[in-house]
Amino acid sequence: MFNFGDLAELMKQIQSIKENAEKTKEELKNEKIVVEVGGGMVKVVSDGLGTVLDLEIDKSLLNENEYPVLKDLLIAAINEVSEKSKEAIADKISKATGLPMNMSKFGGMF
């Protein structure tokens, strides 16, 4: 026979995990991740969810001849900040839920 007390406890645990996940999402929105590439010539700042908040470009790269270098540095910086954001999300969610996480299991929560 099914024990409804167990179901109630399970529902409490699920609600707790959901609340922790929402709290973690808010914390990640306030976290800043800074990446510098090209010896600091390009700097990208994102929040913990991967949204780019700021971008700084050394003025020496702002000429037509340096366009390929600038493009490569921007791609590298954005990809690196994205990867660091994913790592921050996985770490925070794992801590919040007590469960090991990888990005494929987020199910669209973030």
mmCIF file of C-alpha atoms in Angstrom, residues 30-100:
data_model
loop_
_atom_site.group_PDB
_atom_site.id
_atom_site.type_symbol
_atom_site.label_atom_id
_atom_site.label_comp_id
_atom_site.label_asym_id
_atom_site.label_seq_id
_atom_site.Cartn_x
_atom_site.Cartn_y
_atom_site.Cartn_z
ATOM 1 C CA ASN A 30 24.659 38.875 -9.417
ATOM 2 C CA GLU A 31 27.958 37.035 -9.940
ATOM 3 C CA LYS A 32 30.519 38.652 -12.230
ATOM 4 C CA ILE A 33 32.853 36.595 -14.417
ATOM 5 C CA VAL A 34 35.734 38.474 -16.024
ATOM 6 C CA VAL A 35 37.831 37.104 -18.890
ATOM 7 C CA GLU A 36 40.795 38.842 -20.488
ATOM 8 C CA VAL A 37 42.445 37.572 -23.678
ATOM 9 C CA GLY A 38 45.257 38.811 -25.857
ATOM 10 C CA GLY A 39 47.239 40.020 -22.880
ATOM 11 C CA GLY A 40 44.291 42.094 -21.695
ATOM 12 C CA MET A 41 43.566 43.629 -25.095
ATOM 13 C CA VAL A 42 40.001 42.306 -24.948
ATOM 14 C CA LYS A 43 38.038 41.971 -21.721
ATOM 15 C CA VAL A 44 34.550 40.471 -21.389
ATOM 16 C CA VAL A 45 32.420 40.607 -18.249
ATOM 17 C CA SER A 46 29.367 38.393 -17.861
ATOM 18 C CA ASP A 47 27.012 37.421 -15.094
ATOM 19 C CA GLY A 48 27.005 33.859 -13.806
ATOM 20 C CA LEU A 49 24.298 32.925 -16.288
ATOM 21 C CA GLY A 50 26.464 33.862 -19.262
ATOM 22 C CA THR A 51 24.878 37.166 -20.204
ATOM 23 C CA VAL A 52 27.601 39.512 -21.438
ATOM 24 C CA LEU A 53 27.443 42.706 -19.387
ATOM 25 C CA ASP A 54 30.486 44.616 -20.574
ATOM 26 C CA LEU A 55 33.152 44.487 -23.259
ATOM 27 C CA GLU A 56 36.395 46.445 -23.371
ATOM 28 C CA ILE A 57 38.635 46.596 -26.442
ATOM 29 C CA ASP A 58 42.130 48.071 -26.509
ATOM 30 C CA LYS A 59 42.052 51.035 -28.888
ATOM 31 C CA SER A 60 45.080 49.699 -30.764
ATOM 32 C CA LEU A 61 42.821 46.964 -32.163
ATOM 33 C CA LEU A 62 40.317 49.456 -33.580
ATOM 34 C CA ASN A 63 41.709 49.810 -37.056
ATOM 35 C CA GLU A 64 40.968 47.970 -40.252
ATOM 36 C CA ASN A 65 44.283 46.096 -40.326
ATOM 37 C CA GLU A 66 43.683 44.611 -36.887
ATOM 38 C CA TYR A 67 40.143 43.414 -37.667
ATOM 39 C CA PRO A 68 41.082 39.685 -37.952
ATOM 40 C CA VAL A 69 42.943 39.805 -34.628
ATOM 41 C CA LEU A 70 40.071 41.631 -32.938
ATOM 42 C CA LYS A 71 37.560 39.143 -34.306
ATOM 43 C CA ASP A 72 39.584 36.170 -33.041
ATOM 44 C CA LEU A 73 40.069 37.743 -29.620
ATOM 45 C CA LEU A 74 36.368 38.560 -29.280
ATOM 46 C CA ILE A 75 35.376 35.013 -30.188
ATOM 47 C CA ALA A 76 37.919 33.590 -27.731
ATOM 48 C CA ALA A 77 36.795 35.887 -24.913
ATOM 49 C CA ILE A 78 33.088 35.259 -25.427
ATOM 50 C CA ASN A 79 33.584 31.498 -25.622
ATOM 51 C CA GLU A 80 35.722 31.498 -22.484
ATOM 52 C CA VAL A 81 33.271 33.582 -20.472
ATOM 53 C CA SER A 82 30.447 31.297 -21.648
ATOM 54 C CA GLU A 83 32.347 28.207 -20.481
ATOM 55 C CA LYS A 84 33.142 29.778 -17.107
ATOM 56 C CA SER A 85 29.461 30.679 -16.694
ATOM 57 C CA LYS A 86 28.445 27.082 -17.382
ATOM 58 C CA GLU A 87 30.938 25.902 -14.764
ATOM 59 C CA ALA A 88 29.548 28.416 -12.243
ATOM 60 C CA ILE A 89 25.993 27.251 -12.929
ATOM 61 C CA ALA A 90 26.893 23.572 -12.508
ATOM 62 C CA ASP A 91 28.782 24.277 -9.291
ATOM 63 C CA LYS A 92 26.035 26.408 -7.740
ATOM 64 C CA ILE A 93 23.226 24.022 -8.709
ATOM 65 C CA SER A 94 25.181 21.051 -7.391
ATOM 66 C CA LYS A 95 25.710 22.832 -4.069
ATOM 67 C CA ALA A 96 22.097 23.992 -3.882
ATOM 68 C CA THR A 97 20.588 20.590 -4.581
ATOM 69 C CA GLY A 98 23.244 18.295 -3.182
ATOM 70 C CA LEU A 99 23.192 16.441 -6.487
ATOM 71 C CA PRO A 100 26.029 16.038 -8.959
#
